[in-house]
Amino acid sequence: MSMNVTLAREDVVRLCERIEGAQRRAYAIPKLTDEYPAMTIGDGYAVQTELRRRFIAQGHRLAGWKAGLTSKAKMVQMGVNVPSIGFLTDRMARPESSAISTADLVHPRVECEVAFVTKKALAGPGCTRQDVLAATDYVLPAIEIIDSRFAGFKFDLPSVIADNASSARYVGGGRARYAEEIDLRTLGVVMEKNGEIVGMGASAAVLGHPADAVAMLVNILGELGETLPAGSFVMSGGITEAVAVRPGDNVVARFQDLGSVSVRFVE
Ligand code: 0L1
Ligand code: MG
């Protein structure tokens, strides 16, 4: 890893166990920097990498990655100014239109995102929008259900990166399209909760173009000594602010050209 890791190995393992416990049992913990104020972004990724290693050792399959905090709306909402990445496993995936349990989540929020499925491997540094588009098999609309494990969704970058960029669940659906068939920059999206519009935006909100967010993700992976294999599912980041959900809520994300994705939440 070429990132600046300052934590001792035993501290990385300790923090990883804290995050894993909070994720598994759905309870909120204080941000990690309360105890380790000098934690760096590299330390956050060291904890996240250890979490990924453990999940894979437990039989979870790595399905892809997500870019987080890639839109102005999200950065303003969360008070940070640098995007981040997190990993996605098969256990986090949920079918379209399904009922998603909130009993095993702390305080879930939903985001509308454009997801990419790759047909060629990508590697950083130097990955560009053009590289991403050439390696993309198809794009599809997705809803991400994020769930910070930090009390009150209050964190800083090292803490949220350690918490796998708040990854919790994800739902792909709608209509898959070839990237070259649509203008990925100007895609409009409307998010509805219980029939009311709670957010709207255009995909350019995601670092100017969602493929730029994927390139950024691949370049961070490069810094972590990882590549993005063909067949990865990659979420490019929330277009609008994240919206809190509770049991009984129905959420529909309507995308121009890509159809809609819906989920409902239960106890
Ligand atoms: O997907 C995201 O943008 C979430 C990144 C982590 C920040 C948050 O919990 O809102
Ligand atoms: Mg997201």
Short mmCIF file of N, CA and C in Angstrom, two decimals, residues 85-188:
data_model
loop_
_atom_site.label_atom_id
_atom_site.label_comp_id
_atom_site.label_asym_id
_atom_site.label_seq_id
_atom_site.Cartn_x
_atom_site.Cartn_y
_atom_site.Cartn_z
N ILE A 85 -13.55 5.22 -1.29
CA ILE A 85 -14.09 4.00 -1.90
C ILE A 85 -14.35 2.96 -0.81
N GLY A 86 -15.21 2.00 -1.16
CA GLY A 86 -15.49 0.88 -0.27
C GLY A 86 -15.73 -0.36 -1.11
N PHE A 87 -15.67 -1.52 -0.49
CA PHE A 87 -15.88 -2.75 -1.26
C PHE A 87 -17.30 -3.26 -1.09
N LEU A 88 -17.76 -4.05 -2.07
CA LEU A 88 -19.10 -4.63 -2.05
C LEU A 88 -18.99 -6.15 -2.13
N THR A 89 -19.75 -6.84 -1.30
CA THR A 89 -19.73 -8.30 -1.37
C THR A 89 -21.11 -8.83 -1.79
N ASP A 90 -21.12 -10.12 -2.11
CA ASP A 90 -22.38 -10.76 -2.49
C ASP A 90 -23.40 -10.69 -1.35
N ARG A 91 -22.95 -10.67 -0.10
CA ARG A 91 -23.89 -10.65 1.04
C ARG A 91 -24.62 -9.31 1.18
N MET A 92 -24.09 -8.28 0.56
CA MET A 92 -24.72 -6.95 0.67
C MET A 92 -25.78 -6.75 -0.42
N ALA A 93 -25.80 -7.60 -1.44
CA ALA A 93 -26.71 -7.42 -2.58
C ALA A 93 -28.14 -7.82 -2.19
N ARG A 94 -29.11 -7.07 -2.67
CA ARG A 94 -30.51 -7.41 -2.46
C ARG A 94 -31.23 -7.30 -3.80
N PRO A 95 -32.26 -8.18 -4.03
CA PRO A 95 -32.96 -8.10 -5.31
C PRO A 95 -33.81 -6.84 -5.44
N GLU A 96 -34.03 -6.44 -6.67
CA GLU A 96 -34.91 -5.30 -6.96
C GLU A 96 -36.31 -5.57 -6.42
N SER A 97 -36.98 -4.56 -5.94
CA SER A 97 -38.35 -4.62 -5.40
C SER A 97 -38.46 -5.43 -4.12
N SER A 98 -37.34 -5.81 -3.54
CA SER A 98 -37.43 -6.67 -2.35
C SER A 98 -37.68 -5.84 -1.10
N ALA A 99 -38.04 -6.57 -0.02
CA ALA A 99 -38.22 -5.94 1.29
C ALA A 99 -36.89 -6.02 2.02
N ILE A 100 -36.37 -4.89 2.40
CA ILE A 100 -35.06 -4.86 3.06
C ILE A 100 -35.26 -4.66 4.55
N SER A 101 -34.69 -5.57 5.32
CA SER A 101 -34.83 -5.50 6.77
C SER A 101 -33.98 -4.34 7.32
N THR A 102 -34.53 -3.62 8.27
CA THR A 102 -33.76 -2.55 8.92
C THR A 102 -33.27 -2.99 10.30
N ALA A 103 -33.71 -4.18 10.74
CA ALA A 103 -33.35 -4.66 12.09
C ALA A 103 -31.84 -4.86 12.21
N ASP A 104 -31.19 -5.17 11.09
CA ASP A 104 -29.75 -5.40 11.14
C ASP A 104 -28.96 -4.20 10.61
N LEU A 105 -29.59 -3.01 10.65
CA LEU A 105 -28.90 -1.78 10.24
C LEU A 105 -29.04 -0.75 11.37
N VAL A 106 -28.13 0.21 11.44
CA VAL A 106 -28.17 1.20 12.52
C VAL A 106 -29.12 2.35 12.18
N HIS A 107 -28.85 3.06 11.10
CA HIS A 107 -29.67 4.20 10.70
C HIS A 107 -29.55 4.37 9.17
N PRO A 108 -30.21 3.47 8.43
CA PRO A 108 -30.01 3.43 6.97
C PRO A 108 -30.47 4.69 6.24
N ARG A 109 -29.76 4.97 5.14
CA ARG A 109 -30.12 6.05 4.23
C ARG A 109 -30.01 5.51 2.81
N VAL A 110 -30.77 6.10 1.88
CA VAL A 110 -30.71 5.61 0.49
C VAL A 110 -30.13 6.67 -0.45
N GLU A 111 -29.48 6.16 -1.48
CA GLU A 111 -28.87 7.01 -2.51
C GLU A 111 -29.18 6.42 -3.88
N CYS A 112 -29.37 7.29 -4.90
CA CYS A 112 -29.55 6.83 -6.30
C CYS A 112 -28.20 6.93 -6.99
N GLU A 113 -27.79 5.87 -7.66
CA GLU A 113 -26.47 5.86 -8.28
C GLU A 113 -26.52 5.18 -9.66
N VAL A 114 -25.56 5.53 -10.49
CA VAL A 114 -25.37 4.80 -11.74
C VAL A 114 -24.32 3.73 -11.47
N ALA A 115 -24.66 2.46 -11.78
CA ALA A 115 -23.71 1.36 -11.57
C ALA A 115 -23.12 0.92 -12.91
N PHE A 116 -21.87 0.53 -12.86
CA PHE A 116 -21.16 0.05 -14.05
C PHE A 116 -20.82 -1.43 -13.84
N VAL A 117 -20.94 -2.22 -14.89
CA VAL A 117 -20.45 -3.61 -14.84
C VAL A 117 -19.33 -3.70 -15.88
N THR A 118 -18.18 -4.17 -15.44
CA THR A 118 -17.00 -4.13 -16.32
C THR A 118 -16.82 -5.44 -17.09
N LYS A 119 -16.22 -5.31 -18.28
CA LYS A 119 -15.91 -6.51 -19.08
C LYS A 119 -14.40 -6.69 -19.25
N LYS A 120 -13.63 -5.70 -18.81
CA LYS A 120 -12.16 -5.79 -18.86
C LYS A 120 -11.61 -5.30 -17.54
N ALA A 121 -10.43 -5.79 -17.18
CA ALA A 121 -9.80 -5.34 -15.94
C ALA A 121 -9.33 -3.90 -16.10
N LEU A 122 -9.34 -3.17 -15.01
CA LEU A 122 -8.85 -1.78 -15.00
C LEU A 122 -7.81 -1.64 -13.88
N ALA A 123 -6.81 -0.82 -14.15
CA ALA A 123 -5.76 -0.62 -13.13
C ALA A 123 -5.33 0.84 -13.12
N GLY A 124 -4.99 1.33 -11.93
CA GLY A 124 -4.42 2.67 -11.78
C GLY A 124 -2.97 2.55 -11.38
N PRO A 125 -2.19 3.62 -11.35
CA PRO A 125 -2.63 5.01 -11.57
C PRO A 125 -2.83 5.31 -13.06
N GLY A 126 -3.43 6.45 -13.29
CA GLY A 126 -3.57 6.94 -14.66
C GLY A 126 -4.83 6.49 -15.34
N CYS A 127 -5.73 5.82 -14.62
CA CYS A 127 -6.98 5.38 -15.25
C CYS A 127 -7.84 6.62 -15.56
N THR A 128 -8.43 6.66 -16.76
CA THR A 128 -9.21 7.82 -17.20
C THR A 128 -10.66 7.43 -17.49
N ARG A 129 -11.48 8.45 -17.72
CA ARG A 129 -12.87 8.24 -18.10
C ARG A 129 -12.95 7.34 -19.34
N GLN A 130 -12.07 7.61 -20.31
CA GLN A 130 -12.08 6.82 -21.55
C GLN A 130 -11.75 5.36 -21.27
N ASP A 131 -10.77 5.12 -20.39
CA ASP A 131 -10.43 3.73 -20.03
C ASP A 131 -11.64 3.03 -19.42
N VAL A 132 -12.34 3.76 -18.53
CA VAL A 132 -13.50 3.17 -17.85
C VAL A 132 -14.58 2.84 -18.88
N LEU A 133 -14.87 3.78 -19.79
CA LEU A 133 -15.94 3.54 -20.76
C LEU A 133 -15.58 2.37 -21.67
N ALA A 134 -14.29 2.26 -22.04
CA ALA A 134 -13.87 1.16 -22.93
C ALA A 134 -13.94 -0.19 -22.20
N ALA A 135 -13.85 -0.17 -20.88
CA ALA A 135 -13.87 -1.43 -20.12
C ALA A 135 -15.27 -1.75 -19.59
N THR A 136 -16.25 -0.88 -19.90
CA THR A 136 -17.60 -1.07 -19.34
C THR A 136 -18.43 -1.98 -20.24
N ASP A 137 -19.00 -3.00 -19.63
CA ASP A 137 -19.90 -3.89 -20.36
C ASP A 137 -21.26 -3.19 -20.52
N TYR A 138 -21.84 -2.76 -19.40
CA TYR A 138 -23.11 -2.02 -19.43
C TYR A 138 -23.26 -1.22 -18.15
N VAL A 139 -24.20 -0.30 -18.17
CA VAL A 139 -24.52 0.47 -16.96
C VAL A 139 -25.96 0.18 -16.57
N LEU A 140 -26.27 0.37 -15.31
CA LEU A 140 -27.63 0.15 -14.83
C LEU A 140 -27.90 1.04 -13.63
N PRO A 141 -29.17 1.32 -13.37
CA PRO A 141 -29.47 2.16 -12.20
C PRO A 141 -29.40 1.34 -10.92
N ALA A 142 -29.06 2.00 -9.84
CA ALA A 142 -28.93 1.28 -8.56
C ALA A 142 -29.36 2.17 -7.41
N ILE A 143 -29.80 1.51 -6.35
CA ILE A 143 -30.02 2.20 -5.07
C ILE A 143 -28.98 1.65 -4.11
N GLU A 144 -28.26 2.55 -3.47
CA GLU A 144 -27.36 2.10 -2.41
C GLU A 144 -28.01 2.42 -1.07
N ILE A 145 -27.97 1.46 -0.16
CA ILE A 145 -28.43 1.71 1.21
C ILE A 145 -27.16 1.82 2.04
N ILE A 146 -26.85 3.04 2.47
CA ILE A 146 -25.66 3.23 3.30
C ILE A 146 -26.09 3.19 4.76
N ASP A 147 -25.14 2.90 5.63
CA ASP A 147 -25.43 2.83 7.05
C ASP A 147 -24.13 3.07 7.81
N SER A 148 -23.92 4.31 8.16
CA SER A 148 -22.71 4.57 8.95
C SER A 148 -22.84 3.88 10.30
N ARG A 149 -21.77 3.28 10.74
CA ARG A 149 -21.80 2.65 12.06
C ARG A 149 -21.41 3.67 13.14
N PHE A 150 -21.26 4.93 12.76
CA PHE A 150 -20.86 5.94 13.75
C PHE A 150 -22.08 6.70 14.26
N ALA A 151 -22.09 6.92 15.56
CA ALA A 151 -23.24 7.55 16.22
C ALA A 151 -23.59 8.86 15.53
N GLY A 152 -24.86 9.02 15.18
CA GLY A 152 -25.35 10.25 14.57
C GLY A 152 -24.80 10.51 13.17
N PHE A 153 -24.27 9.47 12.49
CA PHE A 153 -23.66 9.64 11.16
C PHE A 153 -22.56 10.69 11.23
N LYS A 154 -21.91 10.80 12.40
CA LYS A 154 -20.87 11.83 12.60
C LYS A 154 -19.50 11.16 12.50
N PHE A 155 -18.72 11.59 11.51
CA PHE A 155 -17.42 10.96 11.32
C PHE A 155 -16.51 11.90 10.56
N ASP A 156 -15.28 11.47 10.38
CA ASP A 156 -14.33 12.15 9.50
C ASP A 156 -13.86 11.11 8.50
N LEU A 157 -13.03 11.53 7.56
CA LEU A 157 -12.66 10.62 6.47
C LEU A 157 -11.97 9.34 6.93
N PRO A 158 -10.93 9.42 7.79
CA PRO A 158 -10.29 8.15 8.19
C PRO A 158 -11.29 7.17 8.81
N SER A 159 -12.21 7.70 9.65
CA SER A 159 -13.18 6.82 10.31
C SER A 159 -14.14 6.20 9.29
N VAL A 160 -14.66 7.01 8.38
CA VAL A 160 -15.68 6.49 7.45
C VAL A 160 -15.04 5.51 6.46
N ILE A 161 -13.80 5.75 6.10
CA ILE A 161 -13.12 4.81 5.19
C ILE A 161 -12.91 3.48 5.91
N ALA A 162 -12.52 3.53 7.18
CA ALA A 162 -12.37 2.29 7.95
C ALA A 162 -13.69 1.52 8.01
N ASP A 163 -14.81 2.26 8.05
CA ASP A 163 -16.15 1.66 8.11
C ASP A 163 -16.65 1.31 6.70
N ASN A 164 -15.72 1.06 5.79
CA ASN A 164 -16.04 0.64 4.42
C ASN A 164 -16.95 1.64 3.72
N ALA A 165 -16.70 2.93 3.93
CA ALA A 165 -17.46 4.01 3.29
C ALA A 165 -18.97 3.82 3.51
N SER A 166 -19.33 3.39 4.72
CA SER A 166 -20.74 3.22 5.12
C SER A 166 -21.50 2.20 4.27
N SER A 167 -20.79 1.34 3.56
CA SER A 167 -21.49 0.35 2.71
C SER A 167 -22.35 -0.57 3.57
N ALA A 168 -23.56 -0.86 3.06
CA ALA A 168 -24.43 -1.78 3.81
C ALA A 168 -25.16 -2.71 2.84
N ARG A 169 -25.99 -2.17 1.95
CA ARG A 169 -26.76 -2.98 0.99
C ARG A 169 -26.74 -2.26 -0.35
N TYR A 170 -27.01 -3.00 -1.42
CA TYR A 170 -27.16 -2.35 -2.72
C TYR A 170 -28.10 -3.17 -3.60
N VAL A 171 -28.79 -2.43 -4.47
CA VAL A 171 -29.83 -3.04 -5.31
C VAL A 171 -29.64 -2.50 -6.72
N GLY A 172 -29.35 -3.37 -7.65
CA GLY A 172 -29.28 -2.95 -9.05
C GLY A 172 -30.58 -3.34 -9.73
N GLY A 173 -30.94 -2.63 -10.78
CA GLY A 173 -32.20 -3.02 -11.44
C GLY A 173 -32.44 -2.21 -12.69
N GLY A 174 -33.71 -1.87 -12.90
CA GLY A 174 -34.07 -1.05 -14.06
C GLY A 174 -33.68 -1.72 -15.36
N ARG A 175 -33.17 -0.91 -16.25
CA ARG A 175 -32.85 -1.36 -17.61
C ARG A 175 -31.34 -1.20 -17.82
N ALA A 176 -30.65 -2.29 -18.10
CA ALA A 176 -29.22 -2.17 -18.37
C ALA A 176 -29.03 -1.61 -19.78
N ARG A 177 -28.08 -0.73 -19.95
CA ARG A 177 -27.82 -0.12 -21.27
C ARG A 177 -26.32 -0.11 -21.53
N TYR A 178 -25.97 -0.13 -22.84
CA TYR A 178 -24.57 0.07 -23.19
C TYR A 178 -24.24 1.54 -22.95
N ALA A 179 -23.07 1.79 -22.40
CA ALA A 179 -22.70 3.16 -22.04
C ALA A 179 -22.73 4.09 -23.24
N GLU A 180 -22.37 3.59 -24.42
CA GLU A 180 -22.29 4.47 -25.59
C GLU A 180 -23.68 4.85 -26.13
N GLU A 181 -24.72 4.18 -25.65
CA GLU A 181 -26.07 4.46 -26.15
C GLU A 181 -26.71 5.66 -25.45
N ILE A 182 -26.14 6.09 -24.34
CA ILE A 182 -26.77 7.16 -23.57
C ILE A 182 -25.74 8.22 -23.21
N ASP A 183 -26.26 9.41 -22.88
CA ASP A 183 -25.34 10.46 -22.43
C ASP A 183 -25.25 10.35 -20.91
N LEU A 184 -24.20 9.69 -20.48
CA LEU A 184 -24.06 9.38 -19.04
C LEU A 184 -23.90 10.61 -18.17
N ARG A 185 -23.54 11.73 -18.80
CA ARG A 185 -23.27 12.93 -18.01
C ARG A 185 -24.55 13.65 -17.61
N THR A 186 -25.55 13.55 -18.48
CA THR A 186 -26.75 14.38 -18.26
C THR A 186 -27.97 13.57 -17.83
N LEU A 187 -27.74 12.35 -17.39
CA LEU A 187 -28.87 11.52 -16.97
C LEU A 187 -29.59 12.14 -15.79
N GLY A 188 -30.88 12.29 -15.91
CA GLY A 188 -31.65 12.83 -14.80
C GLY A 188 -32.15 11.71 -13.89
#
